[in-house]
Structure formats: C-alpha cells, structure tokens
Amino acid sequence: MPYVMVQIPKTPAPSPPAPRSVPTSADVARLAGVSRATVSYVLNNTSAVRISEPTRRRVHEAAKELGYVPHAAARSLRAGHSRMVLMPAPSIPVGPLYSRFINELQWALSRLDYTVVQYGTVGLHGDEAARAWAELRPVAVLVPGSGLGPQGVAVLKRSGARAVVTLGPKSVEGAHALLMNHEKVGHCAGAHLYARGRRRIGVVVPEESGLEFFSLPRLEGVRRALRGTDATVTELPLAYEEEAAARLAARWRALGLDAVFAYNDEYAMLLMRALQDQGVAVPEDTAVIGADDLMLGRLLRPRLSTVHIELPSGRDLAELVDRTVHNPAAAPETHKVLGATVVHRDSS
Amino acid sequence: MPYVMVQIPKTPAPSPPAPRSVPTSADVARLAGVSRATVSYVLNNTSAVRISEPTRRRVHEAAKELGYVPHAAARSLRAGHSRMVLMPAPSIPVGPLYSRFINELQWALSRLDYTVVQYGTVGLHGDEAARAWAELRPVAVLVPGSGLGPQGVAVLKRSGARAVVTLGPKSVEGAHALLMNHEKVGHCAGAHLYARGRRRIGVVVPEESGLEFFSLPRLEGVRRALRGTDATVTELPLAYEEEAAARLAARWRALGLDAVFAYNDEYAMLLMRALQDQGVAVPEDTAVIGADDLMLGRLLRPRLSTVHIELPSGRDLAELVDRTVHNPAAAPETHKVLGATVVHRDSS
DNA sequence: TTGAAAGCGATACCAG
DNA sequence: CTGGTATCGCTTTCAA
C-alpha cells in the first residue's frame, strides 16, 4: 500500500463466528423440518400451492436464522431466463446529462422488475465484448455508442437476449436503435452562427480519445449546415488543458475566424477564457457557442449560447425494452431520439 | 412512444434464421461427435488432459459454427464461486474525479481477471440492498458511501463474498474500510481561510439530497478547524440554481461574512458569479474557496482557490481486493485514503 | 398439504 | 486420450 494509505491499528476482532459455508435451501428445509420443495413454495409465495400457516412460519424463521439468500445463478439456470438488463459501463467520464438519463432508465426498468447491471467492459472490443456479455444470458442488452456490429447482435440474440437496443449514431442490423445523431447538434450550431451573419466558422474538436463518436458527427453537422453557402469551416483540434487553449488563442487572429462552435460547453468555456485573455472580444470579434446546455454556460460572461440536447426519457426506453422482451419477434424499430435546439444567449 | 421519437420505415427484414434455441456444450459435443467432457476440456484448455489436435479442431469449429457461448451461471454454479466484483451503481450524478477512480479501478481489477459489475440499486436501502447483491454471489463487494451496516456485511460474507470493502466516512464492523473522511476537506478550507485572516466564514451546503454524506462532513471539518478561535461559521443552504444563488447573494451584506467555503468548485462558481453580480468583490470583500480542483476553477476570474482531493489509486484498491480474496480470514484493514491539500489561487 | 425426483448447463472425477 | 456420471442450488411437475 502506498503513501496515501495509513494503516490504523484495530482492536483484535472477537473470534469470528464459525465460517460455516453458504446456506442453501436444503439447509433451510432441514432446519425447518420440511422438504426443499416446501421451502421454495413458501419463500416464493407460490400461489398454486397452499402451505399451512405454521409451516410457513417455521420456514421463514429457519431462513432468517441461517441468513439464507437464494442463489440467483441457480435460479435463472433452472428458470431458463433472467430479468437482467445489461449495459456496458461507460469507459469515459460522462456528463451530467447522460448520468441523469442512465439513472432514470434504471429507475424505470426496476419499476418493471428488471435488474440493471452495468458491465465493466475494458479492453474488450466489439464482438469480443458481446461474447462476454452473452455469457451472463441477459434478457436485454442496451449498448450506447457504436462498436457493436451485426455479428455482436447475432451473438447476443443467439444467447437468449430478447431485446438488443443500441443508442448511437447509426442503427445496427437486427437490433432496435435509438438514433442519437449528433450531426443535428452541429447543424443547429452552424445554422445559428450563419444566421447571425458569421461566415468564417471554427469547430473545436477534442483531442481526447473516446469522444470521436460525438465530436466528428457534430463537426460534420456544421459542415452540412454550411454546405453550399459562402461560409468556411475550420477544424480546430484542442486538448482539454489551459495551455492548449492558450496556444490556440494565440494564433486566433491569424486564423481569421469570426465564430466558433466548441463541441460542448466545457470546451467553450476553456476557449472563451483563453480568447478573452488574448483580448479577443466575445461576441464582437468572435462568436462562441457550446453544446449540452450545462449550468456553467449561464454563469459565464458573456452568457454562453449553447445547443440544448434532449435525450429520450428513461421511461420510454424502459417501455421499449419491456415491449420487445414480450415480443422479441417484432421487427426492430429505429427511433430518432436526439432533439437539439439553440439556446441563444450573449456569446453569439 | 412520445413526441421526440419518430419511427423510421424499414425495408422488411429477410426471413430471420430459424430461431433455434440457445446452443449448449451438449450441442457442440453432438456436432463435433465427442462427449460434453471433451468439449469442456478443449474450450477451457485444461492442461491436465491432452486432447488430440484433430479433435480440438473439430470442437472449435463446432463451437464457432453454433455460435456457442458458455453459460456463466451454470459455470459458477458448478464451480461454487465466481470472479465477479460487485459495486452498487452510483445513484447521483458523479463528478469527473470519482468517474476516473471507478474507471481506473475497473481496469486494474480486470487486469487481475475479475469482472466488475455495477448493480443498479434503486430504492433498495441498506441491508435490503445487501441481500439483493448477495443473490449474485459476488466474490467481492465494494460499497461507496455509508448505508451498509454490519448486518449487511454479515449477509454478504455468509453468501460467500470473500472481500467486502466500504469506501466511506466510517468503517463498518467486519469489512475492510477505505476511510474517505471529507471532514479533512472542510478542515483544510477552514484553516486556509483563517490563516488568510478571515473570521466570519460561510459554508455552502447543497440542498440537493444525496450529497449529505459529503457536505455535512465538509461543514463539520470547517467547524473543527475553527473551534476555539474567534471565527464564526455560518451554514448556507443553497440549491444548484441561478435564482437560489442570486437570493443568497442579495442578502450577503446582511450576513456580514468575509469568506465562504462552497462545498465544491461548481457551487463556488455559482455563488461567486452571483456575488460579483451583486457588486461583492472577490476576494477583497469576500474570499471564496471551492473543492475538487476542477478545471473550471482555473478558468474563472479571479482564479478559484480550491481544495485538491486525492483519492486512492484504483490499482491499490484492486490489490487490496485481490489480497483479501486470497486471504479472507485476515483481519479487516482500515485505511485513510483521502488526501486534501489547498490549492491557493486568486479568490482567497 | 407435503415429499420425492427430474433437470437446467458446465465441470471434474474415475473408468475404460 | 476420451466418455459416462455425479454434482452445484433451485424450481416444478407428479405422487402420496
């Protein structure tokens, strides 16, 4: 253990209770003086069978005394299915927007009696990851981002997943898709800047890896918005560091841009500060617009214009999952679920 | 589906391949013309047994052809244990600091061949949640926050968890503890402000629920730092909204404070902006200090002083878990793992 | 109302 | 070298 960790002396623990092994339903049955079947009936409240009240009590008491906890694997093995909904855990720090969405989703799914599990997928790519997920035999799989191919979908379905839903830029053969087309975000921003009379438009693209799936479509959206006009689009790679922003700002006048769309509000804040430190006036010399409509944009001066993004509600996605689980044969649906609207404030 | 969702017509899918049921190792065996045992030996590279090369090939081909994926539940049922490390999924939007920590941890654990699973725990409280986790028979459980009692720890251990580690303000009987004492954060901030000559000190406490386990200790830390001095501490409840901050700022002069510790950098930014809009000079009239050392603090003007927090490295925690799994009988260790140091910039 | 027993899928022992 | 077979913990007929 390294420097940060400082061991604290403990009073020697009282001799721990004999580490008997994990209690099973058979143990409960034995203690209650009944059969395993009866234990199962009682603990699952099986309605098809009536168990006498004294027996029920004995079973419950025995279970409590032993600290019995049913074995999920054994149960789902026997049942032939589970109610586990699996999502890969995001491997990049994720904004408050997406966090809220995930929470809502978990809540909605647990209302429908599903168990949501985020699987720590690291270093597993594409279909390799799909195999790992499939080993858990989830009833449904939700996959944000791209990276799952038709192969992966097939693997999951063959392993019993009744619903596979992707949340990403494009739909995947065989899976339901919630299309989150981030081009729309860039398109909004580009159109807005153009309408405000700007013609030489920069687009900040984060250098941090893992963000390409958002940043490139956003860039492309700006390009699309300005295609066929007299405006130009300049790609501006930028790392999320003060020095990088300062360097970019230092050559700002040379770039001759009159507006910039900054990927999101955080990059916008970073760049805007660097520009102001360089004496570039916002919005007079250069208009700035971000995205994601974070709180911090409202706190900047000038207040930051931004693109507000509307994600699907967790409840709706939960319902889609539930519907598909009940009717897996239905043709995969594709929904466009990303709403983007400009919030015009003072920086543009 | 609601307004945001727009169904997109699809070309009718080509007749889906016959939905044969999930292939098992028996199917692979049949197709390869060998026994299930042989399949198991081949697919697991069992070294204790030599299988002829042609047989191996036939098995592998059969497995691939069927798209065979082993059934994790069956495997761990048979094996009597799994390599699943379970964590409850955070139910509140979590900052970049903690996200990074989780990712590092997942990476380190997967290097050690564990599978990290974040369990969506919603509406399950304390020991009730522990039972739900125990059903999955994880080999280790990591629990951030308080909320797990000695009972819960006992349940988990009885169900076979070989390591239970809590990350929170206080240690729990029977479990390893990574003490993250947020009092230290407040203490740092309080001592710093006092040393800068401030005596009437406000402490912003978020009104958002779920943050108490961080905010209250931070408040208490400030109190502790100033106990026995001539300084006063004033608790300032604040919701994370512009209006709330404006209201607080409006009565600022009446409060007569000359410094404020703002829970974290985001609340600091919120309040600092509101103060400046009210004509309160920072740091002249009021010193401001935040916590978490986020990027945004460096971008504010004046640059925000903050408390830098050092979390344990994911690698260290992973090693603790692995050590404990190999030797569960060892007495629970308690480590202090939260480092806090003031980063003095211009706002204080 | 309760009990005996089959079987879910994978593995590891013991024969052949 | 390979094939039966018992086993893990639980649910669910079928009998008693």
mmCIF file of N, CA and C (backbone and C1' of nucleotides) in Angstrom, chain B residues 25 41 44 68 71 75 78, chain C residues 8-14:
data_model
loop_
_atom_site.group_PDB
_atom_site.id
_atom_site.type_symbol
_atom_site.label_atom_id
_atom_site.label_comp_id
_atom_site.label_asym_id
_atom_site.label_seq_id
_atom_site.Cartn_x
_atom_site.Cartn_y
_atom_site.Cartn_z
ATOM 1 N N SER B 25 -23.192 -26.773 -24.514
ATOM 2 C CA SER B 25 -21.981 -27.545 -24.792
ATOM 3 C C SER B 25 -22.365 -28.926 -25.323
ATOM 4 N N TYR B 41 -13.004 -29.751 -21.889
ATOM 5 C CA TYR B 41 -11.545 -29.775 -21.851
ATOM 6 C C TYR B 41 -10.948 -28.881 -22.924
ATOM 7 N N ASN B 44 -11.680 -25.034 -22.453
ATOM 8 C CA ASN B 44 -11.023 -24.428 -21.296
ATOM 9 C C ASN B 44 -9.526 -24.673 -21.287
ATOM 10 N N TYR B 68 -21.518 -20.864 -30.106
ATOM 11 C CA TYR B 68 -21.645 -21.273 -28.711
ATOM 12 C C TYR B 68 -21.005 -20.262 -27.764
ATOM 13 N N HIS B 71 -22.295 -20.618 -20.494
ATOM 14 C CA HIS B 71 -23.334 -20.063 -19.633
ATOM 15 C C HIS B 71 -22.703 -19.766 -18.278
ATOM 16 N N ARG B 75 -21.708 -22.236 -15.057
ATOM 17 C CA ARG B 75 -20.306 -22.420 -14.707
ATOM 18 C C ARG B 75 -20.048 -22.083 -13.244
ATOM 19 N N ARG B 78 -21.533 -24.562 -10.810
ATOM 20 C CA ARG B 78 -20.708 -25.750 -10.685
ATOM 21 C C ARG B 78 -19.421 -25.445 -9.905
ATOM 22 P P DC C 8 -32.588 -30.535 -19.086
ATOM 23 O "O5'" DC C 8 -32.142 -29.004 -19.022
ATOM 24 C "C5'" DC C 8 -33.081 -27.947 -18.872
ATOM 25 C "C4'" DC C 8 -32.415 -26.810 -18.127
ATOM 26 C "C3'" DC C 8 -30.955 -26.628 -18.510
ATOM 27 O "O3'" DC C 8 -30.870 -25.608 -19.521
ATOM 28 C "C1'" DC C 8 -31.292 -26.514 -16.122
ATOM 29 P P DG C 9 -30.027 -25.869 -20.807
ATOM 30 O "O5'" DG C 9 -28.546 -25.714 -20.247
ATOM 31 C "C5'" DG C 9 -28.043 -24.420 -19.979
ATOM 32 C "C4'" DG C 9 -26.654 -24.533 -19.404
ATOM 33 C "C3'" DG C 9 -25.644 -25.198 -20.343
ATOM 34 O "O3'" DG C 9 -24.528 -24.342 -20.429
ATOM 35 C "C1'" DG C 9 -25.589 -26.214 -18.199
ATOM 36 P P DA C 10 -23.260 -24.726 -21.271
ATOM 37 O "O5'" DA C 10 -22.242 -25.136 -20.133
ATOM 38 C "C5'" DA C 10 -21.871 -24.135 -19.198
ATOM 39 C "C4'" DA C 10 -21.021 -24.736 -18.095
ATOM 40 C "C3'" DA C 10 -19.728 -25.394 -18.580
ATOM 41 O "O3'" DA C 10 -18.668 -24.848 -17.839
ATOM 42 C "C1'" DA C 10 -20.953 -26.865 -17.176
ATOM 43 P P DT C 11 -17.174 -25.235 -18.165
ATOM 44 O "O5'" DT C 11 -16.842 -26.299 -17.032
ATOM 45 C "C5'" DT C 11 -16.937 -25.884 -15.679
ATOM 46 C "C4'" DT C 11 -16.670 -27.058 -14.764
ATOM 47 C "C3'" DT C 11 -15.346 -27.781 -15.013
ATOM 48 O "O3'" DT C 11 -14.759 -27.967 -13.744
ATOM 49 C "C1'" DT C 11 -17.106 -29.323 -14.958
ATOM 50 P P DA C 12 -13.188 -28.076 -13.559
ATOM 51 O "O5'" DA C 12 -13.014 -29.427 -12.729
ATOM 52 C "C5'" DA C 12 -13.856 -29.676 -11.616
ATOM 53 C "C4'" DA C 12 -13.828 -31.161 -11.298
ATOM 54 C "C3'" DA C 12 -12.477 -31.826 -11.559
ATOM 55 O "O3'" DA C 12 -12.311 -32.861 -10.617
ATOM 56 C "C1'" DA C 12 -14.098 -32.840 -12.892
ATOM 57 P P DC C 13 -10.844 -33.261 -10.191
ATOM 58 O "O5'" DC C 13 -11.009 -34.745 -9.629
ATOM 59 C "C5'" DC C 13 -12.089 -35.064 -8.782
ATOM 60 C "C4'" DC C 13 -12.849 -36.272 -9.291
ATOM 61 C "C3'" DC C 13 -11.990 -37.527 -9.506
ATOM 62 O "O3'" DC C 13 -12.271 -38.465 -8.468
ATOM 63 C "C1'" DC C 13 -13.588 -37.195 -11.280
ATOM 64 P P DC C 14 -11.283 -39.644 -8.158
ATOM 65 O "O5'" DC C 14 -11.867 -40.791 -9.086
ATOM 66 C "C5'" DC C 14 -13.279 -41.023 -9.081
ATOM 67 C "C4'" DC C 14 -13.634 -42.000 -10.186
ATOM 68 C "C3'" DC C 14 -12.617 -43.136 -10.373
ATOM 69 O "O3'" DC C 14 -13.316 -44.344 -10.571
ATOM 70 C "C1'" DC C 14 -12.944 -42.027 -12.412
#
